Coordinates of C-alpha atoms in Angstrom, one line a residue:
X1 CA -66.6 212.8 105.5
X2 CA -63.3 214.4 104.9
X3 CA -61.9 215.9 102.0
X4 CA -58.6 214.4 100.8
X5 CA -56.3 217.2 101.1
X6 CA -52.9 217.5 103.4
X7 CA -54.2 219.4 106.0
X8 CA -56.7 216.7 106.7
X9 CA -54.0 213.7 106.0
X10 CA -50.9 215.0 107.0
X11 CA -47.7 213.1 105.7
X12 CA -44.5 212.8 103.9
X13 CA -43.4 215.7 101.3
X14 CA -40.9 215.3 98.6
X15 CA -38.8 218.0 97.0
X16 CA -40.0 218.5 93.3
X17 CA -37.4 216.1 91.4
X18 CA -39.6 215.3 88.6
X19 CA -41.8 217.2 86.0
X20 CA -44.7 215.0 84.5
X21 CA -46.3 216.2 81.5
X22 CA -49.8 214.7 81.5
X23 CA -52.2 214.8 84.6
X24 CA -54.8 212.1 83.6
X25 CA -55.3 208.5 84.9
X26 CA -52.6 206.3 83.1
X27 CA -49.7 208.4 84.5
X28 CA -51.2 208.7 88.1
X29 CA -51.7 204.9 88.6
X30 CA -48.4 203.9 86.8
X31 CA -45.4 205.9 87.0
X32 CA -46.9 208.4 90.3
X33 CA -47.7 205.0 92.3
X34 CA -44.2 203.4 91.4
X35 CA -42.8 206.8 92.3
X36 CA -44.6 206.5 95.3
X37 CA -43.5 203.0 96.3
X38 CA -39.8 204.2 95.7
X39 CA -40.2 207.3 97.9
X40 CA -41.6 205.0 100.9
X41 CA -38.9 202.0 100.3
X42 CA -36.0 204.0 99.5
X43 CA -34.1 207.2 99.5
X44 CA -35.4 208.5 96.2
X45 CA -37.2 211.6 97.9
X46 CA -38.4 212.7 94.6
X47 CA -41.6 214.5 94.3
X48 CA -43.9 215.1 90.8
X49 CA -45.2 218.5 89.6
X50 CA -47.8 217.7 86.9
X51 CA -48.0 219.9 83.9
X52 CA -51.2 219.9 82.4
X53 CA -50.0 220.0 78.4
X54 CA -54.0 221.1 77.2
X55 CA -56.0 223.9 77.3
X56 CA -58.5 222.5 79.3
X57 CA -60.0 223.0 82.8
X58 CA -61.3 219.3 83.0
X59 CA -61.1 217.5 85.0
X60 CA -59.9 219.8 87.7
X61 CA -56.7 220.5 88.8
X62 CA -55.3 217.9 91.1
X63 CA -54.4 221.2 93.1
X64 CA -57.2 221.3 94.8
X65 CA -56.8 218.2 96.9
X66 CA -53.0 219.3 97.0
X67 CA -52.2 216.5 94.8
X68 CA -52.7 213.4 96.8
X69 CA -54.8 210.8 95.4
X70 CA -55.9 207.2 95.8
X71 CA -55.2 204.0 93.8
X72 CA -56.9 200.8 94.1
X73 CA -55.3 198.3 92.1
X74 CA -57.1 195.4 92.0
X75 CA -56.6 191.9 90.0
X76 CA -55.2 188.5 90.6
X77 CA -51.8 188.4 92.4
X78 CA -48.9 186.1 91.2
X79 CA -50.5 183.3 93.3
X80 CA -54.0 183.7 91.8
X81 CA -55.7 185.3 94.4
X82 CA -58.0 187.9 94.1
X83 CA -56.5 191.5 95.6
X84 CA -57.5 195.0 95.7
X85 CA -55.0 197.5 97.7
X86 CA -56.2 200.9 98.4
X87 CA -52.7 203.6 98.7
X88 CA -52.7 207.0 99.2
X89 CA -50.2 208.3 96.9
X90 CA -48.2 211.4 98.0
X91 CA -45.5 211.5 95.4
X92 CA -47.4 214.3 93.5
X93 CA -46.7 218.0 95.0
X94 CA -48.8 220.1 92.5
X95 CA -50.2 220.6 89.0
X96 CA -49.8 223.5 87.0
X97 CA -51.7 224.3 83.8
X98 CA -48.7 225.3 80.9
X99 CA -51.5 227.8 79.5
X100 CA -52.5 229.6 82.6
X101 CA -49.6 229.6 84.6
X102 CA -47.0 230.0 81.6
X103 CA -44.0 231.9 83.6
X104 CA -44.5 229.2 86.3
X105 CA -44.1 226.4 83.9
X106 CA -40.5 227.8 83.2
X107 CA -39.5 228.3 86.4
X108 CA -39.3 224.4 86.9
X109 CA -36.0 224.9 84.8
X110 CA -34.8 226.9 87.2
X111 CA -34.9 223.9 90.4
X112 CA -31.8 222.8 90.2
X113 CA -33.1 219.3 91.7
X114 CA -35.5 218.4 88.6
X115 CA -33.6 215.4 87.4
X116 CA -36.5 213.5 85.5
X117 CA -39.3 214.1 82.9
X118 CA -42.4 211.7 82.4
X119 CA -44.9 212.3 79.9
X120 CA -48.0 210.5 78.4
X121 CA -49.4 213.0 76.0
X122 CA -50.9 210.5 74.0
X123 CA -50.0 209.0 70.6
X124 CA -50.4 211.8 68.4
X125 CA -48.8 214.0 71.4
X126 CA -45.1 213.5 69.9
X127 CA -45.6 215.3 66.6
X128 CA -44.0 218.7 65.0
X129 CA -46.2 221.3 64.8
X130 CA -44.8 223.8 61.7
X131 CA -46.2 226.9 63.4
X132 CA -45.0 226.4 67.0
X133 CA -42.6 229.1 67.6
X134 CA -40.3 229.9 70.3
X135 CA -42.0 232.9 71.9
X136 CA -45.6 231.2 71.4
X137 CA -46.5 231.2 75.3
X138 CA -46.7 227.8 75.1
X139 CA -46.6 226.4 71.8
X140 CA -48.8 223.8 70.7
X141 CA -47.1 220.7 70.5
X142 CA -45.5 218.8 73.8
X143 CA -41.9 218.4 71.6
X144 CA -42.0 222.1 71.3
X145 CA -43.0 223.2 75.3
X146 CA -40.2 220.5 76.0
X147 CA -37.7 222.3 73.6
X148 CA -38.6 225.4 75.2
X149 CA -38.1 224.2 79.0
X150 CA -34.9 222.9 78.0
X151 CA -33.5 225.8 76.9
X152 CA -34.7 227.7 79.8
X153 CA -32.6 225.5 81.7
X154 CA -29.6 225.3 79.5
X155 CA -29.6 229.4 79.6
X156 CA -30.1 228.9 83.7
X157 CA -27.7 227.0 84.2
X158 CA -24.9 228.2 81.9
X159 CA -24.6 224.8 79.7
X160 CA -23.6 222.9 82.9
X161 CA -23.3 219.5 82.1
X162 CA -24.6 217.8 85.4
X163 CA -28.1 219.8 84.8
X164 CA -29.5 217.9 82.0
X165 CA -32.6 215.7 82.3
X166 CA -33.4 212.1 82.2
X167 CA -36.4 212.0 79.7
X168 CA -38.5 209.2 80.0
X169 CA -41.6 209.3 77.6
X170 CA -44.9 207.0 77.8
X171 CA -46.3 207.6 74.9
X172 CA -47.4 204.7 72.7
X173 CA -45.6 204.6 69.8
X174 CA -42.5 202.5 68.9
X175 CA -39.0 204.3 70.2
X176 CA -40.6 206.9 71.9
X177 CA -37.5 208.3 73.2
X178 CA -35.9 208.7 69.8
X179 CA -39.3 210.1 67.8
X180 CA -39.1 212.8 70.7
X181 CA -35.6 213.5 70.5
X182 CA -35.7 214.0 67.3
X183 CA -38.7 216.8 67.0
X184 CA -36.9 218.8 69.9
X185 CA -33.9 218.6 67.9
X186 CA -35.6 219.9 64.9
X187 CA -37.3 222.7 67.2
X188 CA -33.8 223.7 68.3
X189 CA -32.7 224.1 64.7
X190 CA -35.9 225.6 63.5
X191 CA -35.7 228.1 66.3
X192 CA -31.8 228.8 65.8
X193 CA -31.3 228.0 69.2
X194 CA -27.0 227.7 68.8
X195 CA -24.7 224.5 68.2
X196 CA -23.6 225.0 72.4
X197 CA -27.6 224.2 73.3
X198 CA -27.8 221.3 70.6
X199 CA -24.5 219.6 71.8
X200 CA -25.6 220.2 75.9
X201 CA -28.8 218.8 74.5
X202 CA -27.1 215.8 72.8
X203 CA -24.7 215.1 75.6
X204 CA -26.2 216.3 79.2
X205 CA -29.7 214.8 78.2
X206 CA -31.0 211.2 78.2
X207 CA -33.8 210.6 75.9
X208 CA -35.1 207.0 76.8
X209 CA -37.3 204.8 74.5
X210 CA -40.1 202.7 76.9
X211 CA -42.5 200.0 76.7
X212 CA -45.4 200.5 79.3
X213 CA -47.9 198.0 80.1
X214 CA -51.0 198.2 83.0
X215 CA -54.6 198.2 82.1
X216 CA -55.8 201.5 83.9
X217 CA -59.6 201.4 84.5
X218 CA -59.7 205.1 86.0
X219 CA -62.3 206.8 87.7
X220 CA -64.6 204.3 89.4
X221 CA -68.0 206.2 88.6
X222 CA -70.4 203.2 89.7
X223 CA -68.9 201.8 92.7
X224 CA -67.4 205.6 94.2
X225 CA -69.8 205.8 97.0
X226 CA -69.3 202.3 98.4
X227 CA -65.6 203.0 98.1
X228 CA -65.1 206.1 99.5
X229 CA -67.2 204.9 102.4
X230 CA -64.9 202.3 102.4
X231 CA -61.5 204.8 102.8
X232 CA -63.3 207.6 105.0
X233 CA -62.6 210.3 102.7
X234 CA -63.8 211.7 99.7
X235 CA -61.5 211.6 96.6
X236 CA -62.2 212.9 93.5
X237 CA -59.6 211.7 91.6
X238 CA -59.8 208.2 92.7
X239 CA -57.8 205.9 90.2
X240 CA -58.5 201.9 89.6
X241 CA -56.1 199.7 88.0
X242 CA -54.9 196.2 87.6
X243 CA -52.6 194.1 89.5
X244 CA -50.0 193.6 87.0
X245 CA -47.7 196.2 85.6
X246 CA -44.2 196.6 83.4
X247 CA -42.0 199.2 82.7
X248 CA -39.6 198.7 79.8
X249 CA -36.9 201.1 79.8
X250 CA -34.4 201.6 76.9
X251 CA -31.4 203.7 78.7
X252 CA -28.1 203.7 80.2
X253 CA -27.4 201.4 83.6
X254 CA -26.8 204.1 85.8
X255 CA -30.4 204.6 85.5
X256 CA -31.7 201.7 87.9
X257 CA -29.1 203.4 90.8
X258 CA -30.6 206.8 90.1
X259 CA -34.0 205.6 90.4
X260 CA -33.4 203.6 93.6
X261 CA -34.7 200.1 91.5
X262 CA -31.4 198.5 93.1
X263 CA -33.0 199.4 96.4
X264 CA -37.0 198.2 96.0
X265 CA -37.9 195.5 93.8
X266 CA -40.1 196.9 90.9
X267 CA -41.2 195.3 87.4
X268 CA -39.0 198.0 85.9
X269 CA -36.6 196.7 83.1
X270 CA -33.8 199.0 82.1
X271 CA -32.6 197.2 78.8
X272 CA -30.4 198.0 75.7
X273 CA -33.3 197.2 73.2
X274 CA -37.2 197.7 74.1
X275 CA -37.8 195.8 70.9
X276 CA -38.0 191.9 71.9
X277 CA -39.8 192.9 74.7
X278 CA -42.3 194.6 72.5
X279 CA -42.5 191.7 70.4
X280 CA -43.1 190.0 73.4
X281 CA -46.1 191.8 74.5
X282 CA -47.8 192.1 70.4
X283 CA -47.4 188.4 70.4
X284 CA -48.5 186.9 73.8
X285 CA -50.7 189.6 75.2
X286 CA -52.2 190.7 71.9
X287 CA -51.9 187.9 70.0
X288 CA -53.6 185.9 72.5
X289 CA -56.5 188.4 73.0
X290 CA -56.9 188.4 68.8
X291 CA -56.9 184.4 68.6
X292 CA -59.1 184.2 71.4
X293 CA -62.0 187.1 70.3
X294 CA -63.6 185.3 67.4
X295 CA -63.3 181.8 68.7
X296 CA -64.9 182.7 72.1
X297 CA -67.5 185.1 70.9
X298 CA -69.4 182.4 68.1
X299 CA -68.9 180.3 70.7
X300 CA -71.4 182.3 72.7
X301 CA -69.4 183.8 75.3
X302 CA -69.0 187.6 75.6
X303 CA -66.3 188.5 78.0
X304 CA -62.9 187.8 78.4
X305 CA -63.2 186.7 82.0
X306 CA -65.7 184.5 81.1
X307 CA -63.5 183.2 78.2
X308 CA -60.8 181.9 80.3
X309 CA -63.7 180.3 82.8
X310 CA -64.7 177.9 80.1
X311 CA -62.5 175.1 80.4
X312 CA -62.0 174.4 76.3
X313 CA -61.7 177.8 75.3
X314 CA -59.1 178.5 78.1
X315 CA -57.3 175.2 76.6
X316 CA -57.2 176.7 73.0
X317 CA -55.8 180.1 74.3
X318 CA -53.2 178.5 76.5
X319 CA -52.0 176.0 74.0
X320 CA -52.1 178.7 71.4
X321 CA -49.4 180.7 73.4
X322 CA -47.2 178.0 75.2
X323 CA -47.1 175.7 72.0
X324 CA -47.3 177.7 69.1
X325 CA -46.7 181.5 69.8
X326 CA -43.5 180.8 72.6
X327 CA -41.3 178.6 70.7
X328 CA -40.8 181.5 68.0
X329 CA -39.9 184.6 69.9
X330 CA -36.5 185.4 70.6
X331 CA -36.0 185.8 74.5
X332 CA -35.7 183.4 77.1
X333 CA -38.4 180.8 77.3
X334 CA -38.2 181.1 80.9
X335 CA -38.8 184.7 80.6
X336 CA -41.6 184.5 78.1
X337 CA -43.5 181.2 80.1
X338 CA -43.1 184.2 83.3
X339 CA -44.7 186.7 81.1
X340 CA -47.5 184.3 79.6
X341 CA -48.4 183.1 82.9
X342 CA -48.9 186.5 84.1
X343 CA -51.1 187.4 81.1
X344 CA -53.4 184.5 81.8
X345 CA -53.8 185.9 85.1
X346 CA -54.7 189.6 83.9
X347 CA -57.5 187.7 81.5
X348 CA -59.2 186.2 84.5
X349 CA -59.1 189.5 86.0
X350 CA -62.7 189.2 88.1
X351 CA -62.7 192.9 88.3
X352 CA -62.6 193.8 84.6
X353 CA -65.2 193.2 82.1
X354 CA -63.7 192.9 79.0
X355 CA -65.9 192.5 76.2
X356 CA -65.1 190.7 73.3
X357 CA -66.6 192.9 70.5
X358 CA -64.7 195.8 71.9
X359 CA -61.3 193.8 71.3
X360 CA -62.5 192.9 68.0
X361 CA -62.3 196.0 66.6
X362 CA -60.3 196.3 63.2
X363 CA -59.4 192.3 63.7
X364 CA -58.2 192.3 60.1
X365 CA -55.3 194.3 61.0
X366 CA -54.6 192.8 64.0
X367 CA -54.6 189.5 62.8
X368 CA -52.0 190.5 60.6
X369 CA -49.4 192.4 62.9
X370 CA -50.1 190.3 65.8
X371 CA -50.5 186.6 65.2
X372 CA -49.2 186.6 61.3
X373 CA -45.8 186.5 61.9
X374 CA -45.7 183.9 64.4
X375 CA -47.9 181.8 61.8
X376 CA -45.2 182.2 59.2
X377 CA -42.3 182.0 61.6
X378 CA -43.7 178.5 63.3
X379 CA -44.1 177.1 58.9
X380 CA -40.7 178.0 58.8
X381 CA -39.4 176.1 61.4
X382 CA -41.1 173.2 62.0
X383 CA -42.6 172.9 58.3
X384 CA -46.0 172.5 59.4
X385 CA -48.9 175.2 60.0
X386 CA -49.5 176.2 63.3
X387 CA -52.8 174.8 64.0
X388 CA -54.9 177.3 66.8
X389 CA -53.1 180.1 64.6
X390 CA -54.4 179.1 61.3
X391 CA -57.8 177.8 63.2
X392 CA -58.0 181.3 64.3
X393 CA -57.8 182.8 60.9
X394 CA -60.7 180.6 60.1
X395 CA -62.7 182.0 62.8
X396 CA -61.7 185.7 62.2
X397 CA -63.2 185.0 58.3
X398 CA -66.2 183.3 60.6
X399 CA -66.7 186.1 62.7
X400 CA -66.9 188.8 59.8
X401 CA -70.3 187.2 58.9
X402 CA -71.5 189.0 62.0
X403 CA -74.2 186.6 63.1
X404 CA -74.5 184.4 66.0
X405 CA -77.2 182.2 66.9
X406 CA -79.5 184.2 64.4
X407 CA -78.9 187.5 65.6
X408 CA -76.6 190.1 64.0
X409 CA -73.8 192.3 66.2
X410 CA -71.6 194.9 65.1
X411 CA -68.6 194.1 63.3
X412 CA -65.8 197.8 63.3
X413 CA -63.2 197.5 60.9
X414 CA -62.4 199.5 57.7
X415 CA -65.0 200.0 55.3
X416 CA -63.3 198.2 52.5
X417 CA -63.1 195.2 55.3
X418 CA -67.0 195.1 55.8
X419 CA -68.0 195.5 52.0
X420 CA -65.9 193.0 51.2
X421 CA -67.2 190.7 53.8
X422 CA -70.7 191.2 53.1
X423 CA -70.2 190.3 49.6
X424 CA -68.2 187.4 49.8
X425 CA -70.8 186.3 52.5
X426 CA -74.0 187.2 50.7
X427 CA -72.4 185.1 47.5
X428 CA -71.3 182.3 49.7
X429 CA -74.9 182.1 51.5
X430 CA -76.2 182.3 47.5
X431 CA -73.7 179.3 46.4
X432 CA -71.9 181.3 43.8
X433 CA -68.5 180.6 45.6
X434 CA -67.2 177.6 47.2
X435 CA -65.6 178.4 50.8
X436 CA -62.2 177.7 49.4
X437 CA -62.9 180.6 46.7
X438 CA -64.0 182.9 49.8
X439 CA -61.1 182.1 51.8
X440 CA -58.9 182.5 48.9
X441 CA -60.4 186.0 48.1
X442 CA -59.5 187.0 51.8
X443 CA -56.1 185.4 51.8
X444 CA -55.2 187.1 48.3
X445 CA -55.5 190.4 49.2
X446 CA -51.9 191.5 49.1
X447 CA -52.1 195.3 49.9
X448 CA -53.5 194.5 53.4
X449 CA -51.4 191.2 53.9
X450 CA -47.9 192.9 52.4
X451 CA -48.0 189.3 50.3
X452 CA -50.4 187.3 48.4
X453 CA -51.4 184.7 51.6
X454 CA -53.0 182.0 49.4
X455 CA -49.6 181.3 47.9
X456 CA -48.4 179.8 51.8
X457 CA -48.0 176.3 51.4
X458 CA -51.0 174.6 52.9
X459 CA -53.0 177.4 54.1
X460 CA -55.8 178.2 52.1
X461 CA -56.6 174.7 52.4
X462 CA -56.6 174.3 56.1
X463 CA -58.2 177.5 56.6
X464 CA -61.3 176.2 54.4
X465 CA -61.3 172.8 56.2
X466 CA -61.5 174.6 59.5
X467 CA -64.1 177.2 58.2
X468 CA -66.2 174.5 56.6
X469 CA -66.1 173.1 60.3
X470 CA -66.9 175.7 62.5
X471 CA -70.3 176.4 59.5
X472 CA -71.1 172.8 59.7
X473 CA -71.0 172.2 63.4
X474 CA -70.6 175.2 65.2
X475 CA -67.5 176.9 66.7
X476 CA -67.9 174.5 70.2
X477 CA -67.8 171.0 68.2
X478 CA -64.7 172.5 65.6
X479 CA -62.6 173.7 68.0
X480 CA -62.9 171.1 70.5
X481 CA -59.7 168.6 68.8
X482 CA -57.8 171.8 69.6
X483 CA -58.5 172.5 73.2

């Protein structure tokens, strides 16, 4: 069987116009996949040079395959049909290590054609490291490495305004572009790089905040032999991902033309502010997950896909989204409903076995950040508690008993919640406290909820009724009226 490389599989080559910090599965099945589509369908004509930002030789360099690799995108398409599409990605030219090829790294700044910088260096990647110095080869933190590269660019082209970069971080933190810009400016000050450089940094470069959304399942270890037989070649960098993707970039309107988004329809939005899209994702996608987990698991279901195949549980989730979450969000309803439809399609993806117990991690914090804002907004708007979001809170409290059908299961959360629930459920089992007292004890923890939820009109009463129904009749019967 052939090995994947450009000698065995000749094809299009693109001039290097993009630097990418990070060689991982996500960027390869998200950014590089989109660049590859734009290269094929437009005149973007942009090759990617990947910079490995950490001192590691695992996995091996993409350069052993001349930058080539295959994405397998699979899931339910917009029509609800299961699809699996393999694509040979040619947008990546090579990979370099900033630790073993530092001079080659700095030379990237000398290429007049480089225009974009993408990155994904994990949530902790955009941070300040006090020990980083200008002469380090390299500095430890990603922002310090980027600052050094930007200064090399500034010096090479004598501060030319048209040689600045569009910098598009994909790290999963709020307003990642603004955070990165602040740390870069801090290094510029620490290293005394001068007022002219700082002025060039701010006027010639754009730091764009982003929202990225795609489940990337990575290397399909259990299916490699079958997939490589179908492809007809060996690929050490096979990368699998779901069909859905969304890229929201807070940046100048001119970015759409620069990336040729006006010439080929990708699910990329150039916006003035990413916040409404972040809130939409947290409320609908993450909120639906968080409402679903304790209900479905205690109804005897183990995965998200199984839950969406269950008529009653699916109806509960969809009614929570369309009747209780969407009405209180601040975006056009048709946009929200379109996103919600994509979300439920993602939940049904037959290629992803998403275990409910893995999503249940830190459920108390997830409820506070993902569902509580919509519950309170709904009550404020209508004067009534949203029935399903309230029931989900009762189901969450029941979930922390750690027992289903007489068998225990692991509950993962902060130690103080684990200990508190063990104590409360033990007292409840010994009839030392009532269900109402248990509910009040949970809802009144102001340090967690950032308010005393036991003071929300009717909340203790309704959660108590729901929790008693779950305990007396079981989850299946208790949830039925809401399906």
